[in-house]
Each structure stands twice: as structure tokens, then as C-alpha cells.
Amino acid sequence: MDLKGICLLFVLFAVALITSTEGKPPLNMQTISNLGFLSSTAKCQCKIAARERRNCGPPGISAADCRKAGCCFNASVPGVPWCFTAKPKK
């Protein structure tokens, strides 16, 4: 898991702690696993050959906005879409 993922988990757990003290139910592992960009299934769905990527956002879209749209983001290969559609779930 990269640094962004770890930071996001920290923020989610902090929010869960705060909301649990306000009488609301805390976040559970099922909620966290439903966040596609953190689950191992989503990582597998984003393993697509660069030449097979289908664009999923406008040029210049940020990684955060791309992931919010339910898409994959990988800026390591120039000349192909960085924000692209994930493989269908099997």
C-alpha cells in the first residue's frame, strides 16, 4: 500500500473515532473494503496493458477525481490515458 493509501486509512479511522463518540455507528471493515481503490480486487481490475486502456476522464483529471469517478489512475506510461476504465468484475 502506498503512502496515500495509508494516509487515507488514517483519516478514515480518525473520522470513525469522531463519529462513534457522537452516537453514530463507527466505520467497519466492510465499509472500508467497499472503497474500490483500497481493495485488492480493484487493484487487479486496474492491471490493464497500457495499449488496452479506455479513457475514463477529461485530459488533466487528478488522480483523486479519477478515483472518485470509480476509475483507475496510473500516470507512469506516457501517451496513453492515465485515468481509465477498470476491468469488469468477474
Short mmCIF file of C-alpha atoms in Angstrom, two decimals:
data_model
loop_
_atom_site.label_atom_id
_atom_site.label_comp_id
_atom_site.label_asym_id
_atom_site.label_seq_id
_atom_site.Cartn_x
_atom_site.Cartn_y
_atom_site.Cartn_z
CA MET A 1 0.00 0.00 0.00
CA ASP A 2 1.41 3.39 -0.92
CA LEU A 3 1.66 6.46 1.31
CA LYS A 4 -1.62 7.94 0.02
CA GLY A 5 -3.47 4.75 0.94
CA ILE A 6 -2.00 4.73 4.42
CA CYS A 7 -2.87 8.39 4.94
CA LEU A 8 -6.41 7.77 3.72
CA LEU A 9 -6.82 4.87 6.12
CA PHE A 10 -5.60 7.07 8.98
CA VAL A 11 -8.15 9.76 8.08
CA LEU A 12 -10.95 7.20 7.79
CA PHE A 13 -10.17 5.75 11.20
CA ALA A 14 -9.97 9.24 12.72
CA VAL A 15 -13.39 10.08 11.27
CA ALA A 16 -14.73 6.76 12.57
CA LEU A 17 -13.47 7.56 16.04
CA ILE A 18 -15.06 11.01 15.99
CA THR A 19 -18.42 9.78 14.68
CA SER A 20 -18.52 6.91 17.14
CA THR A 21 -18.29 9.40 20.01
CA GLU A 22 -21.30 11.26 18.61
CA GLY A 23 -23.56 8.23 18.97
CA LYS A 24 -23.34 7.24 15.32
CA PRO A 25 -22.15 3.78 14.29
CA PRO A 26 -18.40 3.68 13.58
CA LEU A 27 -16.88 2.64 10.27
CA ASN A 28 -16.32 -1.07 10.00
CA MET A 29 -14.04 -3.17 7.79
CA GLN A 30 -16.92 -3.87 5.37
CA THR A 31 -17.29 -0.14 4.76
CA ILE A 32 -13.57 0.23 4.13
CA SER A 33 -13.44 -2.79 1.84
CA ASN A 34 -16.23 -1.25 -0.27
CA LEU A 35 -13.89 1.60 -1.21
CA GLY A 36 -12.77 0.29 -4.57
CA PHE A 37 -9.39 1.97 -4.75
CA LEU A 38 -8.32 0.32 -1.46
CA SER A 39 -9.43 -3.23 -2.16
CA SER A 40 -7.19 -5.86 -3.72
CA THR A 41 -9.94 -6.65 -6.23
CA ALA A 42 -9.81 -3.10 -7.55
CA LYS A 43 -6.03 -3.29 -7.90
CA CYS A 44 -6.42 -6.42 -10.02
CA GLN A 45 -9.12 -4.71 -12.07
CA CYS A 46 -6.71 -1.86 -12.82
CA LYS A 47 -3.95 -4.12 -14.14
CA ILE A 48 -4.57 -3.43 -17.81
CA ALA A 49 -2.00 -3.26 -20.61
CA ALA A 50 -1.37 0.39 -21.50
CA ARG A 51 -2.50 -0.10 -25.11
CA GLU A 52 -5.84 -1.52 -23.89
CA ARG A 53 -6.76 1.40 -21.62
CA ARG A 54 -10.07 3.15 -22.32
CA ASN A 55 -10.22 6.79 -21.26
CA CYS A 56 -12.40 7.47 -18.22
CA GLY A 57 -11.94 11.19 -17.64
CA PRO A 58 -11.09 14.52 -19.25
CA PRO A 59 -7.46 15.44 -20.00
CA GLY A 60 -5.67 16.67 -16.89
CA ILE A 61 -8.02 14.96 -14.41
CA SER A 62 -6.42 14.49 -11.00
CA ALA A 63 -5.83 11.05 -9.52
CA ALA A 64 -8.31 11.83 -6.73
CA ASP A 65 -11.07 12.91 -9.13
CA CYS A 66 -10.40 9.90 -11.35
CA ARG A 67 -10.75 7.50 -8.42
CA LYS A 68 -13.86 9.31 -7.16
CA ALA A 69 -15.39 8.55 -10.57
CA GLY A 70 -14.68 4.85 -9.98
CA CYS A 71 -11.85 4.70 -12.48
CA CYS A 72 -8.22 3.59 -12.34
CA PHE A 73 -5.32 6.07 -12.40
CA ASN A 74 -1.73 5.38 -13.43
CA ALA A 75 0.47 8.17 -14.78
CA SER A 76 3.58 6.05 -15.26
CA VAL A 77 3.10 5.43 -19.00
CA PRO A 78 3.20 8.50 -21.29
CA GLY A 79 1.00 8.69 -24.37
CA VAL A 80 -1.91 6.61 -23.02
CA PRO A 81 -4.90 7.52 -20.83
CA TRP A 82 -3.87 7.95 -17.20
CA CYS A 83 -7.47 7.80 -15.99
CA PHE A 84 -9.02 4.67 -17.45
CA THR A 85 -11.88 2.22 -17.08
CA ALA A 86 -11.30 -0.79 -14.83
CA LYS A 87 -11.76 -4.37 -15.98
CA PRO A 88 -15.28 -5.63 -15.29
CA LYS A 89 -15.73 -7.54 -12.03
CA LYS A 90 -15.91 -11.28 -12.53
#
